[in-house]
mmCIF file with all atom_site columns, C-alpha atoms in Angstrom:
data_model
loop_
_atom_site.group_PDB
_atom_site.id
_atom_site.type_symbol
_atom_site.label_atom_id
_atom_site.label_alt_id
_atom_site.label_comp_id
_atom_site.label_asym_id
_atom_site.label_entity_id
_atom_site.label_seq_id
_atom_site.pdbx_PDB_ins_code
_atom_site.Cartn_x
_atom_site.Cartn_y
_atom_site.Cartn_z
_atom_site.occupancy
_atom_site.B_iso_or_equiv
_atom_site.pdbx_formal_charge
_atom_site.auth_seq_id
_atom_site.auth_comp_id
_atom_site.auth_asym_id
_atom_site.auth_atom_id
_atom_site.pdbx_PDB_model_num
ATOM 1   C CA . UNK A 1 1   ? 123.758 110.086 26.865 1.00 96.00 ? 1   UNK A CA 1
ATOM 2   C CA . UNK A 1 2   ? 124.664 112.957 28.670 1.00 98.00 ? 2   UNK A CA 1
ATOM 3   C CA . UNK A 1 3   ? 122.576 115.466 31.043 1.00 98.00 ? 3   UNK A CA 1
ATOM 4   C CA . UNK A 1 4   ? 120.861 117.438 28.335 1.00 98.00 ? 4   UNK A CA 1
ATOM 5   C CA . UNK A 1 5   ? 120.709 114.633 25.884 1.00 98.00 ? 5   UNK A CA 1
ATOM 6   C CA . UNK A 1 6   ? 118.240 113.023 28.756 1.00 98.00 ? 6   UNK A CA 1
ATOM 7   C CA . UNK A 1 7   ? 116.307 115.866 29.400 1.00 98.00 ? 7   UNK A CA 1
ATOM 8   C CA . UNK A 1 8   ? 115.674 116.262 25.522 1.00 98.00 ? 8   UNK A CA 1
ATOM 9   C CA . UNK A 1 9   ? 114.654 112.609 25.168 1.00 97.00 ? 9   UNK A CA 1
ATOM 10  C CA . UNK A 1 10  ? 112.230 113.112 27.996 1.00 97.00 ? 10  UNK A CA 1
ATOM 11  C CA . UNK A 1 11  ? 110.673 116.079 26.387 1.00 97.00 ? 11  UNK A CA 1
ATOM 12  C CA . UNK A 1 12  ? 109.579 114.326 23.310 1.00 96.00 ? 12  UNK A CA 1
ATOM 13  C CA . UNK A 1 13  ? 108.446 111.803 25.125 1.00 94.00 ? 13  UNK A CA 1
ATOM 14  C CA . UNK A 1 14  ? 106.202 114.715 26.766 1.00 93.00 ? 14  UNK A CA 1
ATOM 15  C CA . UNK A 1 15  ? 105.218 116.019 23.104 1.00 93.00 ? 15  UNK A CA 1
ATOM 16  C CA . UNK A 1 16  ? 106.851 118.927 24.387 1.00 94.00 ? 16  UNK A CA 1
ATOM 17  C CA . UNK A 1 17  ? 109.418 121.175 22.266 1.00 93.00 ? 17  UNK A CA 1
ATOM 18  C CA . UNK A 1 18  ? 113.318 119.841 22.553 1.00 93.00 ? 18  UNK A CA 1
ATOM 19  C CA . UNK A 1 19  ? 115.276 122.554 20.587 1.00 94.00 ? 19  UNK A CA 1
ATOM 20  C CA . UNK A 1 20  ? 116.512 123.484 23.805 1.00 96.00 ? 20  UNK A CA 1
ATOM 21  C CA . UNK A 1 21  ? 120.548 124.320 23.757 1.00 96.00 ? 21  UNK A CA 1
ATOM 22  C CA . UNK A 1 22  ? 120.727 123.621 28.050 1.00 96.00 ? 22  UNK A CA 1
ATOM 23  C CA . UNK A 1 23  ? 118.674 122.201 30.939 1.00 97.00 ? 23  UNK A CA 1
ATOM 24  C CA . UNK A 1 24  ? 117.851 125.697 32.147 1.00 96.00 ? 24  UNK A CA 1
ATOM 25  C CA . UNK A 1 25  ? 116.311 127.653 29.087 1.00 96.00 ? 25  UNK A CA 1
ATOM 26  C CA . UNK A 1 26  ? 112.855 126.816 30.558 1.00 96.00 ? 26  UNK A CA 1
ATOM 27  C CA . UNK A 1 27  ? 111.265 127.050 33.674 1.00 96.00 ? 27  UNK A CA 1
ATOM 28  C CA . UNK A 1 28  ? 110.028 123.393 32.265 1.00 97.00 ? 28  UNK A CA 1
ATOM 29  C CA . UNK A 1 29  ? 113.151 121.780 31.296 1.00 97.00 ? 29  UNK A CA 1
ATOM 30  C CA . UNK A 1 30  ? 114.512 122.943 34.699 1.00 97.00 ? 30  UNK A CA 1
ATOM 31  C CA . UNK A 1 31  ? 111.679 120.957 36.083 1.00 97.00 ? 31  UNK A CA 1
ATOM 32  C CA . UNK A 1 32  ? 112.235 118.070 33.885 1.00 98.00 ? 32  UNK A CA 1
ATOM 33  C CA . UNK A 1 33  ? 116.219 118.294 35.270 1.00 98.00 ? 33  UNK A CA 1
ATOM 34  C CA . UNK A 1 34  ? 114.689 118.049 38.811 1.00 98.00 ? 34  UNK A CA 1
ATOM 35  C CA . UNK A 1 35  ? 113.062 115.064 37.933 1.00 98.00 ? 35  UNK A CA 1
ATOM 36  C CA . UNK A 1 36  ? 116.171 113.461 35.976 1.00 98.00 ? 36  UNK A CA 1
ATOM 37  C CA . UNK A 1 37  ? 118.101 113.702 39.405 1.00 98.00 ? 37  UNK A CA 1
ATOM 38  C CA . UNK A 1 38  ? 115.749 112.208 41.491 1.00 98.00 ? 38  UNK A CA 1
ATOM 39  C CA . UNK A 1 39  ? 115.467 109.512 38.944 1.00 98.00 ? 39  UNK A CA 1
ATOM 40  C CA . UNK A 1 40  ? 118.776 109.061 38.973 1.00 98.00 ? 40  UNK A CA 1
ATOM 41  C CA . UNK A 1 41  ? 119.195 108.909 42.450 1.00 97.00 ? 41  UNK A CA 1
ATOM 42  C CA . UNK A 1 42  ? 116.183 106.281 42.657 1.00 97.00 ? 42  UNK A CA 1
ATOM 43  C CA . UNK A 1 43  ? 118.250 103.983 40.183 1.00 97.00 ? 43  UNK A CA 1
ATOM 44  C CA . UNK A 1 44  ? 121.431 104.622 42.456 1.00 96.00 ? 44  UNK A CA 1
ATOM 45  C CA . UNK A 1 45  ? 119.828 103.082 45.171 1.00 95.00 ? 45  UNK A CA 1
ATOM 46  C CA . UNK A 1 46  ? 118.206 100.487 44.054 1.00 94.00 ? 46  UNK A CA 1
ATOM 47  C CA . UNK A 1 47  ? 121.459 98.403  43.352 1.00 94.00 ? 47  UNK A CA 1
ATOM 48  C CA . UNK A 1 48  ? 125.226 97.968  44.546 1.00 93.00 ? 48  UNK A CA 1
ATOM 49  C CA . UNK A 1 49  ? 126.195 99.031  40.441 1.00 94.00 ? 49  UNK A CA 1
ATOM 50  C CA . UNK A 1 50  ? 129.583 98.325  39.549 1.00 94.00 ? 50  UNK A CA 1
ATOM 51  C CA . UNK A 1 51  ? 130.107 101.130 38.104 1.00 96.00 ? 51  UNK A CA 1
ATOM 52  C CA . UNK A 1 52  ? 129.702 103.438 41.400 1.00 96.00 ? 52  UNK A CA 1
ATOM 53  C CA . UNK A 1 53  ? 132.446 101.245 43.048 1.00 95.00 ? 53  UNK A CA 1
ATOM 54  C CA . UNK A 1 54  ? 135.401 103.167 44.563 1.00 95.00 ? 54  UNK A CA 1
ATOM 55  C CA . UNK A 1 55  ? 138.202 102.308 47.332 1.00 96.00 ? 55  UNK A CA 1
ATOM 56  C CA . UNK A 1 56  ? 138.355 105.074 50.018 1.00 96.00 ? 56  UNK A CA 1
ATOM 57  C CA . UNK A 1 57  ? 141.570 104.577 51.471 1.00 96.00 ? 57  UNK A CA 1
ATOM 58  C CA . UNK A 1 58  ? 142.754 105.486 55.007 1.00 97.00 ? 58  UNK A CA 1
ATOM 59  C CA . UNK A 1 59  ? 146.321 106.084 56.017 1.00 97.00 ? 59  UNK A CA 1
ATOM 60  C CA . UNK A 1 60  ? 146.185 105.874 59.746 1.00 97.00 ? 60  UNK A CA 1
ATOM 61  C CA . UNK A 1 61  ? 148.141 107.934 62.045 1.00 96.00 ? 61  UNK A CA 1
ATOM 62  C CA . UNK A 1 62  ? 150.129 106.201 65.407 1.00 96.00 ? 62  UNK A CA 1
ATOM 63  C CA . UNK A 1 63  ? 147.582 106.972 68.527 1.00 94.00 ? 63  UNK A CA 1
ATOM 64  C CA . UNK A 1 64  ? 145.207 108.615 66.053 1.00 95.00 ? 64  UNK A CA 1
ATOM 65  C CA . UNK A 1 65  ? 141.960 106.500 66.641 1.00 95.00 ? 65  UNK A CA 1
ATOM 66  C CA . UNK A 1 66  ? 139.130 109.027 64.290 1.00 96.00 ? 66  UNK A CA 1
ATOM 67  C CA . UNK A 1 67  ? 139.511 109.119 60.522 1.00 97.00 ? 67  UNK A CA 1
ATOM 68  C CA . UNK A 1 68  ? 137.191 111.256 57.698 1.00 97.00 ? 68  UNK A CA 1
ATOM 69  C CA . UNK A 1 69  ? 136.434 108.680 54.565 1.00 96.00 ? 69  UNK A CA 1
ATOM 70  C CA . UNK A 1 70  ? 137.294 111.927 52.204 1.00 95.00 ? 70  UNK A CA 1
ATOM 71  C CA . UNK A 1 71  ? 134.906 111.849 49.225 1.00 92.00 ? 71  UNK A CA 1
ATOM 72  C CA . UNK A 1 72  ? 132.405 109.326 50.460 1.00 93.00 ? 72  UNK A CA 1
ATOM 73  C CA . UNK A 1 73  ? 129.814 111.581 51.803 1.00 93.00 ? 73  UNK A CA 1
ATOM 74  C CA . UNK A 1 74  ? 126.704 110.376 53.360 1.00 93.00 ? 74  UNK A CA 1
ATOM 75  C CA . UNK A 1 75  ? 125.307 107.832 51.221 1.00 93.00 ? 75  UNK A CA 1
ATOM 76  C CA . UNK A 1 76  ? 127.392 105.135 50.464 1.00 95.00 ? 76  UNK A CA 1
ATOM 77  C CA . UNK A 1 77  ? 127.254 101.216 51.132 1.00 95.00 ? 77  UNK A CA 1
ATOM 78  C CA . UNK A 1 78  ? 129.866 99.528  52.357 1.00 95.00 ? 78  UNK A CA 1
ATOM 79  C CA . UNK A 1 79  ? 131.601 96.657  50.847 1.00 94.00 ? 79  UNK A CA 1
ATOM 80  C CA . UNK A 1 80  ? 134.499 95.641  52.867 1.00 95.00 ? 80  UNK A CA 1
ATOM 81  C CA . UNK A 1 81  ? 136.992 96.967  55.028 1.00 97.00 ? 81  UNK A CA 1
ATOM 82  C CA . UNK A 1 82  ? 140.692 95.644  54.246 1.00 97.00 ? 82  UNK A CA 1
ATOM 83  C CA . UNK A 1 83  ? 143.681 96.103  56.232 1.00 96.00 ? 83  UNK A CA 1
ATOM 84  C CA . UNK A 1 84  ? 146.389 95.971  53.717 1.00 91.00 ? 84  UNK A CA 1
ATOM 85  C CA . UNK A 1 85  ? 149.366 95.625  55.795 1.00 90.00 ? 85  UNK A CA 1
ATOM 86  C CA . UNK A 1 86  ? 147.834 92.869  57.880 1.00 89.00 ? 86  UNK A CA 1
ATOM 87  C CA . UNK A 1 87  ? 146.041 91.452  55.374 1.00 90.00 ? 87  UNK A CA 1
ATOM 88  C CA . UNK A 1 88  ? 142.410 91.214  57.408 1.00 95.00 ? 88  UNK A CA 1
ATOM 89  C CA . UNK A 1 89  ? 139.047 92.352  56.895 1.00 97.00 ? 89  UNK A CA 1
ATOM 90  C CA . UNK A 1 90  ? 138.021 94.813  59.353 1.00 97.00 ? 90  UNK A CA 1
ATOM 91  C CA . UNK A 1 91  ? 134.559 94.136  61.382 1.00 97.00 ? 91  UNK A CA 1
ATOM 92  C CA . UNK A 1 92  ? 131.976 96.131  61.903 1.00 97.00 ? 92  UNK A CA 1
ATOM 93  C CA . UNK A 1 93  ? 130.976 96.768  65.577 1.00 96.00 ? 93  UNK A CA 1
ATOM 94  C CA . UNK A 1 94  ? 128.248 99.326  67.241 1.00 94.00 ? 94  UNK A CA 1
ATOM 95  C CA . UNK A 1 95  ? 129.489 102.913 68.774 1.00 90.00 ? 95  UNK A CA 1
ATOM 96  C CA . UNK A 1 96  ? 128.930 101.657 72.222 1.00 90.00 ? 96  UNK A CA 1
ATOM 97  C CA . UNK A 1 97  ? 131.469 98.795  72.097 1.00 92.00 ? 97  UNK A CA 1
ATOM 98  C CA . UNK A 1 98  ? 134.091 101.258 70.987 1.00 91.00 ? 98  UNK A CA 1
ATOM 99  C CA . UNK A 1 99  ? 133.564 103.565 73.159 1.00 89.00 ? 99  UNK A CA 1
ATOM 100 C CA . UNK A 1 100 ? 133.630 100.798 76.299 1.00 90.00 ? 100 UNK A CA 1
ATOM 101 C CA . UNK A 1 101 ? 136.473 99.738  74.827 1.00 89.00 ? 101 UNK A CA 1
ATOM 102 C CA . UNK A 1 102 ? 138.009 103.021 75.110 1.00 86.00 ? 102 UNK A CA 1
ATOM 103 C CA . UNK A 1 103 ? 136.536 104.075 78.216 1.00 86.00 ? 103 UNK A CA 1
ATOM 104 C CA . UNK A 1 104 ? 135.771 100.616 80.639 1.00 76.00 ? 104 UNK A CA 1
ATOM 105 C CA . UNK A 1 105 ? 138.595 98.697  80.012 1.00 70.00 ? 105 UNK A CA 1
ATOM 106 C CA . UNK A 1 106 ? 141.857 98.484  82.076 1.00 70.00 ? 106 UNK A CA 1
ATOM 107 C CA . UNK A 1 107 ? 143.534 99.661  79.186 1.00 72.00 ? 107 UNK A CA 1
ATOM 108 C CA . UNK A 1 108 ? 143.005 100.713 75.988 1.00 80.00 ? 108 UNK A CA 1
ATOM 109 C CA . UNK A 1 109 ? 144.722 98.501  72.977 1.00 89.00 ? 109 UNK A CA 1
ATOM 110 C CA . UNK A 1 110 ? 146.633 99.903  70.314 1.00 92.00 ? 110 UNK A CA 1
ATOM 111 C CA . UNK A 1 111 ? 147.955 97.780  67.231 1.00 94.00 ? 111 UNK A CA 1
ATOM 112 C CA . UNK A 1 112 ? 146.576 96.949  63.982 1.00 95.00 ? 112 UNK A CA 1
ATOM 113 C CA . UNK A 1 113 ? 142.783 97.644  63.966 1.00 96.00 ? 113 UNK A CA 1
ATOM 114 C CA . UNK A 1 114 ? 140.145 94.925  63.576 1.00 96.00 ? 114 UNK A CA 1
ATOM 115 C CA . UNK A 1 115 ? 137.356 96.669  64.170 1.00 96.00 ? 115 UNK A CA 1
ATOM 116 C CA . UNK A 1 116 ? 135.309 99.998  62.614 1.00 97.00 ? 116 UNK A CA 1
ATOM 117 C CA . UNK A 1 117 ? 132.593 102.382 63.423 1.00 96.00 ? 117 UNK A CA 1
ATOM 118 C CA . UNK A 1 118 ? 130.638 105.068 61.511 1.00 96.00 ? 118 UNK A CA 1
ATOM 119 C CA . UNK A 1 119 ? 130.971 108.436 64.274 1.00 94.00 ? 119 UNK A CA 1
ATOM 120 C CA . UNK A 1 120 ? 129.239 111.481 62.650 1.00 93.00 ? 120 UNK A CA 1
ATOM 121 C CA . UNK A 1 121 ? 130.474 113.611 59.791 1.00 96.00 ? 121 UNK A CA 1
ATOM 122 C CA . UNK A 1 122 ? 132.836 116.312 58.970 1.00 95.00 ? 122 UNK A CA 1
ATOM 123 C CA . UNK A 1 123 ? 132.794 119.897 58.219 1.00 95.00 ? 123 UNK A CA 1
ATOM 124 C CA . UNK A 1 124 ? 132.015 118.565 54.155 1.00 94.00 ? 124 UNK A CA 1
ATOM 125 C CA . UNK A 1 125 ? 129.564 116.528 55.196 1.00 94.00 ? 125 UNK A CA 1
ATOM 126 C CA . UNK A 1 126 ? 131.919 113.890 54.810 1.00 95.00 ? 126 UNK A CA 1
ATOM 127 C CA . UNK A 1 127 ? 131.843 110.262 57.178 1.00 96.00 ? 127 UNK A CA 1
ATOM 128 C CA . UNK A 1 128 ? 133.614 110.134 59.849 1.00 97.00 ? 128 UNK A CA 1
ATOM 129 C CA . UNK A 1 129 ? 135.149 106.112 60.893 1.00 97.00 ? 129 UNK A CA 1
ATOM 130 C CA . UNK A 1 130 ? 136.675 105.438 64.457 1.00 96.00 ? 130 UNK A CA 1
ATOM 131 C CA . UNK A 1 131 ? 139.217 102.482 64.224 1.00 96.00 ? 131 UNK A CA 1
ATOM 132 C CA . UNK A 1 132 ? 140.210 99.977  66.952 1.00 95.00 ? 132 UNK A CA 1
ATOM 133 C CA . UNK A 1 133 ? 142.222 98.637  68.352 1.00 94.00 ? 133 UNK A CA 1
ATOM 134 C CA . UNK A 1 134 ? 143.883 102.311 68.179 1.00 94.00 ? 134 UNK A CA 1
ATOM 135 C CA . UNK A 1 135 ? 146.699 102.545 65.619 1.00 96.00 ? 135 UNK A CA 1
ATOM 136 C CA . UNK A 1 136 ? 150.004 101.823 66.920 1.00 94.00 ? 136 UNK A CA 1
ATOM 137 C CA . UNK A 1 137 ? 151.888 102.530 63.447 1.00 95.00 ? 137 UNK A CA 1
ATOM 138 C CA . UNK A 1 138 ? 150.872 103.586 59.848 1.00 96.00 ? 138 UNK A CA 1
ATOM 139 C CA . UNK A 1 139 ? 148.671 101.267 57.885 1.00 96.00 ? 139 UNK A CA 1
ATOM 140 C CA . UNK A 1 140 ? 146.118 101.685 54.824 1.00 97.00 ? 140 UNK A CA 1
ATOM 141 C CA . UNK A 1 141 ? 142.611 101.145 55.922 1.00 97.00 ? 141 UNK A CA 1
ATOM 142 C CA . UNK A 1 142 ? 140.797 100.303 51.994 1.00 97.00 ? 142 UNK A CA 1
ATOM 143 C CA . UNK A 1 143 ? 137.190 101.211 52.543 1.00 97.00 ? 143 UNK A CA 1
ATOM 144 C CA . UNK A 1 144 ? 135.835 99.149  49.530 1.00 96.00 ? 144 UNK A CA 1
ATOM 145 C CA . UNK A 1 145 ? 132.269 101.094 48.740 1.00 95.00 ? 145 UNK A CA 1
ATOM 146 C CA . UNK A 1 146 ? 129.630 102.024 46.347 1.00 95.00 ? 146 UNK A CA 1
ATOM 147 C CA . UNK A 1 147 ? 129.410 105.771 45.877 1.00 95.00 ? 147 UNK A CA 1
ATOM 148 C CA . UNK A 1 148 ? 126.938 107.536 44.191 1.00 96.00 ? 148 UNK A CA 1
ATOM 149 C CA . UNK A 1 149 ? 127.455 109.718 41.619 1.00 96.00 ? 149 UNK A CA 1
ATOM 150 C CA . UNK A 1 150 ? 127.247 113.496 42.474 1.00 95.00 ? 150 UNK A CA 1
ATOM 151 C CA . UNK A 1 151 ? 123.759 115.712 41.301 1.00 97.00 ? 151 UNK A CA 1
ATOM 152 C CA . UNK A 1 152 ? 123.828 115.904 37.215 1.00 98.00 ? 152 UNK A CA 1
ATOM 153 C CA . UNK A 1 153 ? 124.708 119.802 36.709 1.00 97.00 ? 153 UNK A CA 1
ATOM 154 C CA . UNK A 1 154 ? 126.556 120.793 33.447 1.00 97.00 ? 154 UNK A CA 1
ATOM 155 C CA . UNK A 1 155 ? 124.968 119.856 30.355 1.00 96.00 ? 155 UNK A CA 1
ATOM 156 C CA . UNK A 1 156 ? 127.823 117.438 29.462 1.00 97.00 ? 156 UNK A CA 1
ATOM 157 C CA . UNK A 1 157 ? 127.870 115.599 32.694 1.00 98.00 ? 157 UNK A CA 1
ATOM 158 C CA . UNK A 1 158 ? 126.763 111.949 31.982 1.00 98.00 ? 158 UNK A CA 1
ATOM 159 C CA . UNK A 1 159 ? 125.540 109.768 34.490 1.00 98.00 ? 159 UNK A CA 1
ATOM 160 C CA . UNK A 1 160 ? 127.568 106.323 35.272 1.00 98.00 ? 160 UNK A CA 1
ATOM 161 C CA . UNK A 1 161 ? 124.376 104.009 36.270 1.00 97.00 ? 161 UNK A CA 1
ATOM 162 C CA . UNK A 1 162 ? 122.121 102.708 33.183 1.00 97.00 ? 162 UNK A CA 1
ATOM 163 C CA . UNK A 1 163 ? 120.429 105.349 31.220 1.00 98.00 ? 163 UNK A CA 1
ATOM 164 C CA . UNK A 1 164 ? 117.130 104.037 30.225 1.00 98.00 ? 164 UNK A CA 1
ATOM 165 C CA . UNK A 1 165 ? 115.501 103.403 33.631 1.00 98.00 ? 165 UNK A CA 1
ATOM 166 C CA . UNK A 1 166 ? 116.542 106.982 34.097 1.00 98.00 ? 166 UNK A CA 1
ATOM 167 C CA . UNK A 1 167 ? 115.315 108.610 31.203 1.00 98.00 ? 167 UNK A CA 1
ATOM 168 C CA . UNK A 1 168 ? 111.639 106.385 31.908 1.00 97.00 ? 168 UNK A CA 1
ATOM 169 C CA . UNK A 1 169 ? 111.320 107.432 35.756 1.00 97.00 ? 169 UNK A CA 1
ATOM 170 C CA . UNK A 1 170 ? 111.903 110.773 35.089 1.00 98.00 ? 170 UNK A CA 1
ATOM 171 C CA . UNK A 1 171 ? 108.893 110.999 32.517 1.00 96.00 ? 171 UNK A CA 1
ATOM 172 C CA . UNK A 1 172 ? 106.840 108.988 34.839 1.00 96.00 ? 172 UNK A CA 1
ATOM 173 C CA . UNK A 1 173 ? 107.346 111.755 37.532 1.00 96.00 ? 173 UNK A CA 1
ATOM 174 C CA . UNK A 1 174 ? 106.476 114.347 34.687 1.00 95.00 ? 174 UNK A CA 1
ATOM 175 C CA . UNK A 1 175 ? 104.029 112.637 34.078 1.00 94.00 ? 175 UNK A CA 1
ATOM 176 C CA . UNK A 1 176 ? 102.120 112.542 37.420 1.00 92.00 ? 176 UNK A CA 1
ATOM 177 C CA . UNK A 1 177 ? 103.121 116.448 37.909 1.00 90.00 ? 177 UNK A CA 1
ATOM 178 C CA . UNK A 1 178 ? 101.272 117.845 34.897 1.00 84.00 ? 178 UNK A CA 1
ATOM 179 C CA . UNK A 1 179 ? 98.152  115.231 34.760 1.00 77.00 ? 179 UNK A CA 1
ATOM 180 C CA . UNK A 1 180 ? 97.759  112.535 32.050 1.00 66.00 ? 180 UNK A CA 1
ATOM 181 C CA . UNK A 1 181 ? 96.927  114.037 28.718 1.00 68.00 ? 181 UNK A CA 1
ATOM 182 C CA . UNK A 1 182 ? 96.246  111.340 26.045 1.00 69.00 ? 182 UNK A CA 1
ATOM 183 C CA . UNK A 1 183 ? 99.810  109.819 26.658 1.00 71.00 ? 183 UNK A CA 1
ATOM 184 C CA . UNK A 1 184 ? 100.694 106.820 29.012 1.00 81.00 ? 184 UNK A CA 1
ATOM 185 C CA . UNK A 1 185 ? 99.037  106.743 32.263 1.00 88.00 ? 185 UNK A CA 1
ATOM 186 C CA . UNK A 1 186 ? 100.838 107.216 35.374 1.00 91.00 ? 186 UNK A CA 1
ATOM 187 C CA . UNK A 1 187 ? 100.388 103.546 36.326 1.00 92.00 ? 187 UNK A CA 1
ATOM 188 C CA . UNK A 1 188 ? 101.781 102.553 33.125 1.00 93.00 ? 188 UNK A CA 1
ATOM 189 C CA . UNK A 1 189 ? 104.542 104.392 33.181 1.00 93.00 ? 189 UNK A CA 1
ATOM 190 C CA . UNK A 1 190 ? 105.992 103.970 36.403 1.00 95.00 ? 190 UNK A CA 1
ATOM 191 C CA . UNK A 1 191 ? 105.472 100.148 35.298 1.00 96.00 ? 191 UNK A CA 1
ATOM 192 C CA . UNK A 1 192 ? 107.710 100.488 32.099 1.00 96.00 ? 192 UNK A CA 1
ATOM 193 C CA . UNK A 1 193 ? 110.430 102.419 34.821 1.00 96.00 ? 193 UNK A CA 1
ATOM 194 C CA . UNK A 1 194 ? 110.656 99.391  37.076 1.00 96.00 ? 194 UNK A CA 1
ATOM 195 C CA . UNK A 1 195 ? 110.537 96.805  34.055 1.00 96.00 ? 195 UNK A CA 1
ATOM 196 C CA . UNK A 1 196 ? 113.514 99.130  32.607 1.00 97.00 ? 196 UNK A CA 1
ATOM 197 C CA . UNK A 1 197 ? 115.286 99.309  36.070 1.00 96.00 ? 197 UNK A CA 1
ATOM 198 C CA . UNK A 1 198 ? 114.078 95.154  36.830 1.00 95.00 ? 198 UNK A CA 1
ATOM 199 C CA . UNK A 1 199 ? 116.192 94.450  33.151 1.00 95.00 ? 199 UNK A CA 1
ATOM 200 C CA . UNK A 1 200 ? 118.622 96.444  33.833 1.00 95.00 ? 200 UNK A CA 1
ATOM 201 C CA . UNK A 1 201 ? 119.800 95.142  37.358 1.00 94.00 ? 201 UNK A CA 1
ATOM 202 C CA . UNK A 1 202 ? 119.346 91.463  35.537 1.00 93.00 ? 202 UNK A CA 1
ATOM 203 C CA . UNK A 1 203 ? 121.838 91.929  33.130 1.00 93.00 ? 203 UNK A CA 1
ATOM 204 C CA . UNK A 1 204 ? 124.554 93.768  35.636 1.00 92.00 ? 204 UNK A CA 1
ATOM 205 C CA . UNK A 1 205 ? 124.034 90.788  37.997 1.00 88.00 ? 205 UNK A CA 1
ATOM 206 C CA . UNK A 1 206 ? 124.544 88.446  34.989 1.00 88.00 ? 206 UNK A CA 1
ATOM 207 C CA . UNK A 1 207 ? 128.179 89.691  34.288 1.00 85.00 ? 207 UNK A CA 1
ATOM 208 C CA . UNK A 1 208 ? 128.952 89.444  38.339 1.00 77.00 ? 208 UNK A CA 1
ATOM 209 C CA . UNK A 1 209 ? 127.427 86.114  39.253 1.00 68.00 ? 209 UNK A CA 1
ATOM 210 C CA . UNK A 1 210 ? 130.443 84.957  40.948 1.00 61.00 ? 210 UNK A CA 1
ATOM 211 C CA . UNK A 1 211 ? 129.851 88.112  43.916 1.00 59.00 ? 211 UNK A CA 1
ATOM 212 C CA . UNK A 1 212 ? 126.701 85.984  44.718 1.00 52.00 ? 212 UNK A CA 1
ATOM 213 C CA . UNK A 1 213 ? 125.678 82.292  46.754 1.00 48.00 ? 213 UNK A CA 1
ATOM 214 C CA . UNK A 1 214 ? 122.696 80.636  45.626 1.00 46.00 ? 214 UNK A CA 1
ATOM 215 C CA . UNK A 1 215 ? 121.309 78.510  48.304 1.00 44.00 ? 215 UNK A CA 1
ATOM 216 C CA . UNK A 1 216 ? 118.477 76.107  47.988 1.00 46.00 ? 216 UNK A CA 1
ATOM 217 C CA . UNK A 1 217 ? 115.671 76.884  50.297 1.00 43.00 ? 217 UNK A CA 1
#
């Protein structure tokens, strides 16, 4: 289903009138685009979906230590780090080791880096990643993450995480805006959203079992 498809299907479920031709005829289906967004962005959140998986990839630059993950913005999760030439996963380590590193230490090492840190964003609002030791040649940096999708906007735009816990979040929000009217209570239907998001997650874990350890406790 795509953006307006979802707002429609919301509408009815509103008992309010769906002959709409885009999300912004009506103040109300404006409101009820609002609401598909945030839903969206609840179900985004609330799981590492396969579908919003994407490999940032960072060519590094000889004695260039800062690098922008282009495209990633602000809210993604991390998944690995790969070096590709040396075949190693990068570690995580906090700002302050880096920068004693860079500052406190005899001398500063350059070579293949091991180790990354997150260091503030760019102009585009984009991550910023300082790499150490500091690159001594060029090597690809594979930032392995889950990216959420960007704001629905055009009509056609169609959103990559599961529909259905969408579409039922988004009422449930209507639903607590206007009042309940006869229809489901609020209660009730933020209970069908997390059943719908609950199933959901269930059956996208059940094709990816292998990306999990089960350990008796």
């Amino acid at each position: 289903m795509n953006y307006l498809e979802i707002v429609k299907d919301v509408l009815v479920r509103l008992r309010e009138d769906d002959g709409i031709t885009a999300v912004t005829d009506t103040p109300y289906s404006k409101l009820i685009g609002k609401y598909v967004n945030d839903a969206k962005r609840f179900v985004e959140d609330s799981y590492n979906w396969n579908a919003l998986t994407a490999t940032v990839t960072v060519a590094t630059t000889p004695s260039l230590f800062n690098y922008v993950l282009v495209g990633a913005g602000q809210r993604f999760k991390v998944v690995d780090v790969v070096n590709s030439e040396e075949d190693v996963f990068l570690k995580y380590v906090p700002n302050t080791t880096i920068t004693n590193w860079m500052l406190n230490t005899n001398s500063t090492q350059t070579g293949a880096p091991l180790y990354y840190n997150f260091n503030g964003v760019d102009l585009n609002g984009d991550t910023q990643v300082d790499l150490y030791p500091i690159p001594d040649a060029v090597y690809n940096i594979y930032f392995n993450t889950i990216v959420p999708q960007a704001a629905l906007s055009a009509s056609s735009d169609i959103p990559y995480v599961p529909v259905e816990p969408i579409i039922k979040y988004a009422y449930a929000m209507a639903t607590a805006e206007r009042g309940e009217d006869q229809g489901l209570s609020v209660s009730e239907a933020r209970a069908l959203a997390d059943q719908s998001l609950a199933d959901a997650i269930a059956i996208e874990n059940g094709r990816y079992r292998d990306e999990f350890i089960w350990h008796s406790v």
